Short mmCIF file of C-alpha atoms in Angstrom, two decimals:
data_model
loop_
_atom_site.label_atom_id
_atom_site.label_comp_id
_atom_site.label_asym_id
_atom_site.label_seq_id
_atom_site.Cartn_x
_atom_site.Cartn_y
_atom_site.Cartn_z
CA MET J 116 -4.04 -33.68 17.28
CA GLY J 117 -1.32 -34.11 14.67
CA LYS J 118 2.26 -34.60 15.71
CA ASN J 119 3.11 -30.95 15.07
CA GLU J 120 0.12 -29.56 16.95
CA GLN J 121 0.64 -28.08 20.37
CA ARG J 122 -1.31 -26.81 23.33
CA GLU J 123 -0.68 -23.71 25.36
CA GLU J 124 -2.14 -22.24 28.54
CA MET J 125 -3.82 -18.89 28.03
CA PRO J 126 -7.10 -17.10 28.65
CA ILE J 127 -9.80 -17.28 26.00
CA ILE J 128 -13.15 -15.74 25.23
CA SER J 129 -16.10 -17.72 26.49
CA SER J 130 -18.54 -18.57 23.71
CA PRO J 131 -21.56 -20.79 23.07
CA SER J 132 -19.38 -23.50 21.57
CA ASN J 133 -16.93 -23.29 24.46
CA PRO J 134 -18.07 -24.94 27.69
CA GLN J 135 -15.87 -22.80 29.89
CA LYS J 136 -17.50 -20.17 32.08
CA MET J 137 -16.73 -16.52 32.54
CA ASP J 138 -18.10 -14.27 35.26
CA ASP J 139 -18.07 -10.48 35.33
CA HIS J 140 -14.52 -10.27 36.65
CA HIS J 141 -12.54 -13.30 35.51
CA VAL J 142 -11.79 -15.22 32.36
CA VAL J 143 -11.26 -18.92 32.96
CA ALA J 144 -7.87 -20.20 31.83
CA LEU J 145 -7.79 -23.47 29.90
CA GLU J 146 -5.89 -25.24 27.20
CA VAL J 147 -6.19 -23.66 23.80
CA GLU J 148 -5.47 -25.82 20.79
CA VAL J 149 -2.92 -24.51 18.31
CA PRO J 150 -3.26 -25.88 14.73
CA GLU J 151 -0.45 -27.55 12.89
CA THR J 152 2.06 -25.19 11.31
CA LEU J 153 5.77 -25.18 10.62
CA HIS J 154 6.03 -21.44 11.26
CA GLN J 155 6.41 -19.89 14.70
CA VAL J 156 3.32 -19.29 16.85
CA GLY J 157 3.10 -17.16 19.99
CA THR J 158 6.70 -15.92 20.04
CA ASP J 159 6.50 -12.17 19.40
CA SER J 160 5.83 -9.23 21.71
CA TRP J 161 2.86 -6.94 21.13
CA PHE J 162 5.29 -4.16 20.21
CA GLN J 163 6.91 -6.22 17.45
CA VAL J 164 3.47 -7.08 16.09
CA GLY J 165 2.50 -3.40 16.29
CA VAL J 166 5.57 -2.51 14.26
CA VAL J 167 4.65 -5.19 11.68
CA LEU J 168 1.20 -3.64 11.32
CA SER J 169 2.61 -0.11 11.14
CA THR J 170 5.16 -1.19 8.54
CA GLY J 171 2.31 -2.17 6.25
CA ILE J 172 0.46 1.16 6.45
CA ASN J 173 3.61 3.31 6.27
CA SER J 174 5.03 1.52 3.27
CA ALA J 175 5.74 3.33 0.03
CA TYR J 176 2.01 2.99 -0.69
CA ALA J 177 1.66 6.01 1.65
CA LEU J 178 3.34 8.13 -1.02
CA GLY J 179 0.36 7.61 -3.32
CA TYR J 180 -2.68 8.48 -1.23
CA ALA J 181 -2.50 12.20 -2.00
CA GLY J 182 -3.10 11.27 -5.65
CA THR J 183 -5.39 8.25 -5.32
CA ILE J 184 -7.57 9.45 -2.42
CA MET J 185 -7.30 13.21 -1.95
CA VAL J 186 -7.45 14.17 -5.65
CA PRO J 187 -10.76 12.38 -6.40
CA LEU J 188 -12.32 13.26 -3.01
CA GLY J 189 -10.98 16.78 -2.38
CA TRP J 190 -10.19 18.30 1.01
CA THR J 191 -13.49 17.62 2.74
CA GLY J 192 -14.11 14.12 1.43
CA GLY J 193 -10.45 13.10 1.65
CA VAL J 194 -9.83 14.19 5.23
CA ILE J 195 -13.16 12.92 6.55
CA GLY J 196 -12.70 9.69 4.61
CA LEU J 197 -9.21 9.01 5.97
CA VAL J 198 -10.20 9.78 9.56
CA LEU J 199 -13.32 7.61 9.35
CA SER J 200 -11.33 4.85 7.67
CA THR J 201 -8.85 4.94 10.56
CA LEU J 202 -11.57 4.68 13.22
CA ILE J 203 -13.71 2.09 11.42
CA SER J 204 -10.67 -0.04 10.56
CA LEU J 205 -9.56 -0.03 14.21
CA TYR J 206 -13.05 -1.06 15.29
CA ALA J 207 -13.29 -3.92 12.77
CA SER J 208 -9.77 -5.13 13.55
CA THR J 209 -10.50 -5.30 17.29
CA LEU J 210 -13.60 -7.40 16.56
CA MET J 211 -11.41 -9.85 14.67
CA ALA J 212 -8.77 -9.91 17.39
CA LYS J 213 -11.31 -10.70 20.11
CA ILE J 214 -12.50 -13.92 18.46
CA HIS J 215 -9.01 -15.32 17.78
CA GLU J 216 -9.55 -18.14 20.29
CA TYR J 217 -13.22 -18.77 19.59
CA GLY J 218 -14.34 -22.28 20.52
CA GLY J 219 -11.19 -23.13 22.48
CA LYS J 220 -8.95 -23.18 19.43
CA ARG J 221 -6.36 -20.66 18.33
CA HIS J 222 -7.26 -19.72 14.76
CA ILE J 223 -3.92 -18.80 13.22
CA ARG J 224 -5.32 -18.50 9.71
CA TYR J 225 -8.32 -16.51 8.51
CA ARG J 226 -9.61 -19.47 6.51
CA ASP J 227 -9.42 -21.72 9.59
CA LEU J 228 -11.67 -19.37 11.55
CA ALA J 229 -14.12 -19.12 8.64
CA GLY J 230 -14.21 -22.89 8.24
CA PHE J 231 -14.69 -23.39 11.98
CA MET J 232 -17.67 -21.03 12.02
CA TYR J 233 -19.34 -21.61 8.65
CA GLY J 234 -18.04 -24.88 7.23
CA ARG J 235 -15.94 -26.11 4.33
CA THR J 236 -17.42 -23.87 1.63
CA ALA J 237 -16.64 -20.71 3.60
CA TYR J 238 -13.14 -22.07 4.27
CA VAL J 239 -12.47 -22.29 0.53
CA ILE J 240 -14.09 -18.94 -0.33
CA VAL J 241 -12.20 -17.04 2.37
CA TRP J 242 -8.96 -18.77 1.43
CA ALA J 243 -9.37 -17.75 -2.21
CA SER J 244 -10.46 -14.22 -1.32
CA GLN J 245 -7.62 -13.64 1.12
CA TYR J 246 -4.94 -14.96 -1.19
CA ALA J 247 -6.32 -12.87 -4.05
CA ASN J 248 -6.15 -9.88 -1.71
CA LEU J 249 -2.55 -10.57 -0.71
CA PHE J 250 -1.56 -11.31 -4.30
CA LEU J 251 -2.91 -7.96 -5.50
CA ILE J 252 -1.19 -6.17 -2.61
CA ASN J 253 2.10 -7.82 -3.54
CA ILE J 254 1.63 -6.80 -7.18
CA GLY J 255 1.32 -3.24 -5.89
CA PHE J 256 4.49 -3.52 -3.83
CA ILE J 257 6.50 -4.72 -6.81
CA ILE J 258 5.08 -1.89 -8.96
CA LEU J 259 6.06 0.52 -6.17
CA GLY J 260 9.54 -0.94 -5.98
CA GLY J 261 9.92 -0.60 -9.74
CA GLN J 262 8.64 2.98 -9.72
CA ALA J 263 11.02 3.94 -6.92
CA LEU J 264 13.97 2.34 -8.67
CA LYS J 265 13.12 4.01 -11.97
CA ALA J 266 12.75 7.40 -10.25
CA PHE J 267 16.18 6.85 -8.69
CA TYR J 268 17.70 6.00 -12.09
CA VAL J 269 16.09 8.95 -13.90
CA LEU J 270 17.66 11.37 -11.44
CA PHE J 271 21.06 10.48 -12.87
CA LYS J 272 20.41 9.27 -16.40
CA ASP J 273 17.13 10.11 -18.13
CA ASP J 274 17.87 8.42 -21.45
CA HIS J 275 14.55 6.51 -21.78
CA ARG J 276 16.41 3.29 -22.45
CA MET J 277 15.44 1.65 -19.17
CA LYS J 278 11.68 1.12 -19.10
CA LEU J 279 9.52 0.66 -16.02
CA ALA J 280 9.13 -3.05 -16.79
CA TYR J 281 12.90 -3.53 -16.39
CA PHE J 282 12.87 -1.91 -12.97
CA ILE J 283 9.86 -3.98 -11.94
CA ALA J 284 11.84 -7.09 -12.91
CA ILE J 285 14.77 -5.94 -10.75
CA ALA J 286 12.38 -5.28 -7.85
CA GLY J 287 10.91 -8.76 -8.27
CA LEU J 288 14.37 -10.34 -8.20
CA ALA J 289 15.22 -8.45 -5.01
CA CYS J 290 12.00 -9.74 -3.42
CA VAL J 291 12.93 -13.31 -4.37
CA LEU J 292 16.35 -12.98 -2.74
CA PHE J 293 14.77 -11.57 0.42
CA ALA J 294 12.15 -14.35 0.50
CA ILE J 295 14.93 -16.94 0.32
CA ALA J 296 16.93 -15.30 3.12
CA VAL J 297 14.04 -14.68 5.57
CA PRO J 298 12.06 -17.90 6.23
CA THR J 299 9.13 -16.70 8.38
CA LEU J 300 7.22 -13.61 9.49
CA SER J 301 8.71 -13.82 12.99
CA SER J 302 12.21 -13.98 11.45
CA LEU J 303 11.90 -10.38 10.27
CA ARG J 304 12.85 -8.99 13.72
CA VAL J 305 15.85 -6.75 12.93
CA TRP J 306 14.46 -6.15 9.45
CA LEU J 307 11.44 -4.46 11.03
CA ALA J 308 13.74 -1.91 12.65
CA ILE J 309 15.52 -1.39 9.34
CA SER J 310 12.17 -1.03 7.58
CA SER J 311 11.08 1.57 10.13
CA VAL J 312 14.25 3.56 9.49
CA PHE J 313 13.67 3.39 5.73
CA SER J 314 10.06 4.56 6.16
CA LEU J 315 11.15 7.42 8.41
CA ILE J 316 13.72 8.54 5.83
CA TYR J 317 11.47 8.71 2.76
CA LEU J 318 8.41 10.00 4.63
CA THR J 319 10.46 12.75 6.29
CA ILE J 320 12.06 13.75 2.98
CA VAL J 321 8.69 13.89 1.21
CA PHE J 322 7.18 15.89 4.07
CA VAL J 323 10.00 18.46 4.12
CA LEU J 324 10.29 18.85 0.33
CA ALA J 325 6.52 19.02 -0.19
CA LEU J 326 6.20 21.57 2.61
CA ARG J 327 8.90 23.71 0.99
CA ASP J 328 7.27 23.37 -2.43
CA GLY J 329 3.90 24.31 -1.01
CA ILE J 330 5.26 27.43 0.70
CA ASN J 331 7.09 28.58 -2.43
CA SER J 332 4.43 27.69 -5.02
CA PRO J 333 1.54 29.84 -6.28
CA PRO J 334 -2.04 28.91 -5.30
CA ARG J 335 -2.88 25.34 -6.28
CA ASP J 336 -5.96 23.92 -7.99
CA TYR J 337 -7.89 21.68 -5.57
CA SER J 338 -10.89 21.12 -7.80
CA ILE J 339 -11.89 17.51 -8.39
CA PRO J 340 -10.99 16.66 -12.01
CA GLY J 341 -13.19 14.91 -14.58
CA SER J 342 -16.76 14.96 -15.78
CA LYS J 343 -19.69 14.25 -13.46
CA ILE J 344 -19.91 10.59 -14.42
CA ASN J 345 -16.14 10.15 -14.10
CA ARG J 346 -16.23 11.79 -10.67
CA VAL J 347 -18.80 9.26 -9.50
CA PHE J 348 -16.61 6.33 -10.47
CA THR J 349 -13.38 7.86 -9.19
CA THR J 350 -15.07 8.72 -5.88
CA VAL J 351 -16.28 5.15 -5.43
CA GLY J 352 -12.84 3.86 -6.45
CA ALA J 353 -11.25 6.15 -3.88
CA ALA J 354 -13.53 4.60 -1.26
CA GLY J 355 -11.96 1.24 -2.10
CA SER J 356 -8.53 2.81 -1.68
CA LEU J 357 -9.58 4.22 1.72
CA ILE J 358 -10.31 0.69 2.91
CA PHE J 359 -6.97 -0.45 1.56
CA VAL J 360 -4.92 2.11 3.51
CA PHE J 361 -5.13 0.63 7.00
CA ASN J 362 -6.07 -3.01 6.50
CA THR J 363 -4.08 -6.16 5.84
CA GLY J 364 -6.80 -8.79 5.45
CA MET J 365 -4.60 -11.08 7.56
CA ILE J 366 -5.26 -10.17 11.20
CA PRO J 367 -5.44 -13.86 12.33
CA GLU J 368 -2.12 -14.65 10.66
CA ILE J 369 -0.39 -11.69 12.30
CA GLN J 370 -2.07 -12.38 15.64
CA ALA J 371 -0.77 -15.94 15.43
CA THR J 372 2.74 -14.65 16.13
CA VAL J 373 1.87 -12.71 19.30
CA ARG J 374 2.55 -14.05 22.81
CA ALA J 375 -0.11 -14.84 25.39
CA PRO J 376 -2.39 -13.28 26.49
CA VAL J 377 -3.19 -13.29 22.79
CA VAL J 378 -6.23 -11.02 22.71
CA ASP J 379 -4.88 -8.38 25.10
CA ASN J 380 -1.51 -8.19 23.35
CA MET J 381 -3.09 -8.01 19.89
CA LEU J 382 -5.32 -5.17 21.03
CA LYS J 383 -2.22 -3.31 22.27
CA ALA J 384 -0.59 -3.84 18.86
CA LEU J 385 -3.69 -2.53 17.08
CA TYR J 386 -3.91 0.54 19.32
CA PHE J 387 -0.26 1.24 18.51
CA GLN J 388 -0.89 0.84 14.78
CA PHE J 389 -3.93 3.12 14.69
CA SER J 390 -2.47 5.82 16.97
CA LEU J 391 1.25 6.50 16.66
CA GLY J 392 1.64 4.16 13.70
CA SER J 393 -0.94 5.96 11.56
CA VAL J 394 0.35 9.52 12.09
CA PRO J 395 2.95 9.49 9.26
CA VAL J 396 0.52 8.36 6.56
CA HIS J 397 -1.98 11.07 7.51
CA VAL J 398 0.63 13.82 7.63
CA VAL J 399 2.32 12.96 4.33
CA THR J 400 -1.03 12.58 2.54
CA TYR J 401 -2.38 15.96 3.67
CA VAL J 402 0.87 17.87 3.15
CA GLY J 403 1.34 16.30 -0.28
CA TYR J 404 -2.13 17.27 -1.42
CA TRP J 405 -1.76 20.77 0.06
CA ALA J 406 1.49 21.27 -1.85
CA TYR J 407 0.43 19.93 -5.26
CA GLY J 408 -3.36 19.94 -5.30
CA SER J 409 -5.05 18.05 -8.11
CA SER J 410 -1.68 17.47 -9.80
CA SER J 411 -0.61 15.11 -6.98
CA THR J 412 0.50 11.79 -8.46
CA SER J 413 0.28 8.20 -7.20
CA TYR J 414 3.96 8.49 -6.21
CA LEU J 415 4.70 11.81 -4.49
CA LEU J 416 8.43 11.59 -5.08
CA ASN J 417 7.62 12.35 -8.72
CA ASN J 418 6.11 15.67 -7.57
CA VAL J 419 8.70 16.98 -5.13
CA SER J 420 11.63 19.20 -6.08
CA GLY J 421 14.90 19.35 -4.19
CA PRO J 422 18.55 18.23 -4.16
CA VAL J 423 19.22 15.20 -6.32
CA TRP J 424 20.96 13.26 -3.55
CA VAL J 425 18.04 13.81 -1.17
CA LYS J 426 15.48 12.57 -3.70
CA ALA J 427 17.79 9.67 -4.56
CA LEU J 428 17.96 8.67 -0.89
CA ALA J 429 14.18 8.80 -0.59
CA ASN J 430 13.66 6.68 -3.70
CA ILE J 431 16.18 4.00 -2.79
CA THR J 432 14.81 3.67 0.77
CA ALA J 433 11.27 3.43 -0.64
CA PHE J 434 12.48 0.64 -2.94
CA LEU J 435 14.15 -1.26 -0.10
CA GLN J 436 11.20 -0.83 2.27
CA ALA J 437 8.80 -2.19 -0.36
CA ILE J 438 10.81 -5.42 -0.42
CA ILE J 439 10.46 -5.89 3.35
CA ALA J 440 6.77 -4.92 3.37
CA LEU J 441 5.97 -7.37 0.58
CA HIS J 442 7.41 -10.17 2.69
CA ILE J 443 4.81 -9.46 5.40
CA PHE J 444 1.91 -9.79 2.99
CA ALA J 445 3.40 -12.84 1.26
CA SER J 446 3.98 -14.68 4.56
CA PRO J 447 0.57 -16.48 4.65
CA THR J 448 1.34 -17.97 1.24
CA TYR J 449 4.82 -18.96 2.39
CA GLU J 450 3.41 -20.52 5.58
CA TYR J 451 0.91 -22.58 3.62
CA LEU J 452 3.55 -23.89 1.22
CA ASP J 453 6.11 -24.62 3.95
CA THR J 454 3.54 -26.47 6.05
CA LYS J 455 2.05 -28.38 3.09
CA TYR J 456 5.44 -29.67 2.00
CA ALA J 457 6.70 -30.19 5.59
CA ILE J 458 9.77 -27.99 5.32
CA LYS J 459 11.66 -28.70 8.54
CA GLY J 460 15.13 -28.27 9.96
CA SER J 461 17.52 -25.36 9.68
CA ALA J 462 16.39 -22.47 7.51
CA LEU J 463 19.90 -22.46 6.05
CA ALA J 464 19.83 -26.14 5.07
CA ILE J 465 20.53 -26.57 1.36
CA GLN J 466 17.23 -28.33 0.65
CA ASN J 467 15.26 -25.60 2.44
CA LEU J 468 17.08 -22.82 0.61
CA ALA J 469 16.46 -24.64 -2.67
CA PHE J 470 12.77 -25.07 -1.83
CA ARG J 471 12.32 -21.39 -1.04
CA ALA J 472 14.20 -20.41 -4.19
CA LEU J 473 12.00 -22.63 -6.37
CA VAL J 474 8.57 -22.20 -4.79
CA ARG J 475 8.72 -18.64 -3.50
CA GLY J 476 10.69 -17.63 -6.56
CA GLY J 477 7.95 -19.04 -8.81
CA TYR J 478 5.22 -17.20 -6.89
CA LEU J 479 7.12 -13.91 -7.08
CA ALA J 480 8.01 -14.44 -10.75
CA LEU J 481 4.29 -14.61 -11.58
CA THR J 482 3.63 -11.57 -9.38
CA THR J 483 6.41 -9.64 -11.11
CA PHE J 484 5.18 -10.54 -14.59
CA LEU J 485 1.66 -9.28 -13.87
CA SER J 486 3.10 -6.15 -12.23
CA ALA J 487 5.00 -5.31 -15.39
CA LEU J 488 2.06 -6.26 -17.63
CA LEU J 489 -0.43 -3.82 -16.02
CA PRO J 490 1.44 -1.31 -13.87
CA PHE J 491 -1.63 0.77 -12.93
CA LEU J 492 -1.00 1.15 -9.20
CA GLY J 493 -3.98 3.31 -8.25
CA ASP J 494 -6.37 0.94 -10.00
CA PHE J 495 -4.97 -2.05 -8.14
CA MET J 496 -5.55 -0.25 -4.82
CA SER J 497 -9.21 0.18 -5.70
CA LEU J 498 -9.59 -3.36 -7.02
CA THR J 499 -7.93 -4.88 -3.97
CA GLY J 500 -10.16 -2.88 -1.65
CA ALA J 501 -13.30 -3.97 -3.50
CA ILE J 502 -12.58 -7.65 -4.07
CA SER J 503 -11.19 -8.64 -0.74
CA SER J 504 -10.16 -5.90 1.67
CA ILE J 505 -13.76 -4.79 2.32
CA PRO J 506 -15.19 -8.31 2.79
CA LEU J 507 -12.25 -9.53 4.88
CA THR J 508 -11.92 -6.38 6.97
CA PHE J 509 -15.51 -5.23 7.54
CA ILE J 510 -18.15 -7.69 6.36
CA LEU J 511 -16.87 -10.97 7.81
CA PRO J 512 -15.57 -9.61 11.16
CA ASN J 513 -18.98 -8.11 11.96
CA HIS J 514 -20.84 -11.29 11.08
CA MET J 515 -18.31 -13.54 12.82
CA TYR J 516 -18.57 -11.42 15.94
CA ILE J 517 -22.34 -11.91 15.99
CA ILE J 518 -21.84 -15.69 15.86
CA ALA J 519 -19.12 -15.74 18.50
CA MET J 520 -20.92 -13.42 20.92
CA LYS J 521 -24.58 -14.04 20.04
CA ASN J 522 -25.66 -14.82 23.61
CA LYS J 523 -23.89 -11.73 24.93
CA LEU J 524 -25.18 -9.18 22.41
CA SER J 525 -28.39 -7.24 22.75
CA SER J 526 -30.83 -6.97 19.84
CA LEU J 527 -29.60 -3.45 19.21
CA GLN J 528 -25.98 -4.62 19.08
CA LYS J 529 -26.82 -7.44 16.68
CA SER J 530 -28.72 -5.01 14.47
CA TRP J 531 -25.71 -2.68 14.44
CA HIS J 532 -23.39 -5.42 13.24
CA LEU J 533 -25.89 -6.61 10.61
CA LEU J 534 -26.21 -3.02 9.38
CA ASN J 535 -22.43 -2.93 8.96
CA VAL J 536 -22.55 -6.18 6.99
CA PHE J 537 -25.20 -4.77 4.63
CA PHE J 538 -23.62 -1.34 4.22
CA PHE J 539 -20.13 -2.62 3.44
CA SER J 540 -21.51 -5.24 1.06
CA VAL J 541 -23.05 -2.39 -0.96
CA VAL J 542 -19.77 -0.41 -0.78
CA ALA J 543 -17.80 -3.46 -1.96
CA ALA J 544 -20.09 -4.02 -4.96
CA ALA J 545 -19.94 -0.38 -5.99
CA ALA J 546 -16.16 -0.22 -5.54
CA LEU J 547 -15.71 -3.36 -7.63
CA VAL J 548 -17.62 -1.86 -10.57
CA ALA J 549 -15.65 1.39 -10.28
CA ALA J 550 -12.31 -0.42 -10.09
CA PHE J 551 -12.98 -2.51 -13.20
CA ARG J 552 -14.04 0.63 -15.06
CA LEU J 553 -10.82 2.42 -14.04
CA ILE J 554 -8.72 -0.52 -15.21
CA ALA J 555 -10.64 -0.68 -18.51
CA VAL J 556 -10.13 3.05 -19.11
CA ASP J 557 -6.43 2.90 -18.25
CA SER J 558 -5.96 -0.21 -20.37
CA LYS J 559 -7.18 1.83 -23.36
CA THR J 560 -4.96 4.76 -22.47
CA TYR J 561 -1.83 2.70 -21.77
CA HIS J 562 -0.56 -0.41 -23.51
CA THR J 563 0.65 -3.52 -21.71
CA PHE J 564 4.11 -3.19 -20.17
CA ALA J 565 3.50 0.56 -20.18
CA ASP J 566 6.41 2.81 -19.23
CA LEU J 567 4.54 5.03 -16.79
#
C-alpha cells in the first residue's frame, strides 16, 4: 500500500474474489483496504450522509419538476413516473451500496470499483461518464442560482438592464468562494443544517403560495402541449429527467464518508433519503402542477403570486442552497485534484487556499461560462439523465451486482438484473436522442447567452 493508504476493521460482503467465508448468520470481520486519498474516509454518521443525499434531491432543482416532468407527462404519467422513479432509484442505490467493499477493498470512487471489476478501459469510461454527469449537474446548479438571483432582483427593479448571464456569473463567483472556504465533503457539517433550513424555507413558501393560487384560480389546463411527434420526444426527455430527480451518480463517493459498518449505515442513509427526504420534492411538484397546470415553468417561483418579501426570501434561499448543493456534486472532482497534487496540511494554509482558488476557481469558471452560454435548464436535466445518470444509476449497478454476487444469485435473479441492464440501456439511448433534439430546438428559439 502507499504511504497514505490505511486499513480498517469492518464487516464486508463475501464474494468469489474474497476468500473470507460467510454463513447464514454471521459476516466474517477482516481488514478492508482503503485506497489512497487526501479527503476524509469513514468519519460521518449515517444521518449526516442521509442529509447529504436529501440535500441533493431537495435542491432548487425541485422547483422545476412540475414544468419539466408533470407538464410533458400529465397527471397519470407524472405521478406514476415519480413514484416508480423513487422506488427503482432506491433499489438500484441499495445494490450499489452492498458492493462497496467487494473483494476486500473499500471502493471510495465509482471508477475504482469499475476498474476493479472490469479493468482499465471500464475505469476510464466510468470516470469520464461520471465526471460528465457531475459537470452537467453543476451547470444546472449555477443556472438555478442565476435564475433565483435574477428573480430576486426583478422583484425590486425590473429594468431589463441586468441579464441572466450576469446573475449566472455572480452565482459562479459565489460557488468559487464557497469551494475555497470548504475543503472537503465531510467539512460541510454545519452547512448541511443551513442548507436544510434554506430548502425548508423556499419549499414551504412555494407550497403555501401555490396552494393559495390553486384555490383562488379558475380551472387549469392540464392537457399535454405540442404536436404528436413533439409529445413523443418531450415524454422521452421527461423520462431522463425522472432518472435525474433522485440520483447522484456518486454513491461510492458519498458512501466513502460513512462510518463502519459501511453497508448497514449507507442503507440507513438511503432509506432516510427515499422516505422522509423525498417527501418535499413530491409534494411541491404535485401542488405546483395542480396550481398552474400546463403553464408550470422550470422554476416555480416564477409562477407563484404573493407578497414581495416572501418571494424575495424564497429566491434568495434557493440561490444560497444551490451554492451548497453544487459543492456536494463537485466534491469528487475536488478530491481527485487534491489527491493528485498531494494537497496536505491545514485547509487554511496559504498555499492550500491559493490552490483551491486557482484550480477549483478554474473548474467553476468553465462551468459558469457554459451555464451562461446555454441556460436551458430543462434540457440539461434530460441530457444529464441520458448520458450518465441512467448508466451510472441503473445499468452498471445491476451488472456489477451480478458479478459480485454471481454464486449467490439464482438463474431467475440473474435474468432479472440482465433485463434491467437491457431495458435501461434502451431508455438511455432514447432519452439521449430526445435531449439532443430539445437542445437543438431551444438553440434555434433562443440565442447564446439568452436572457430567459
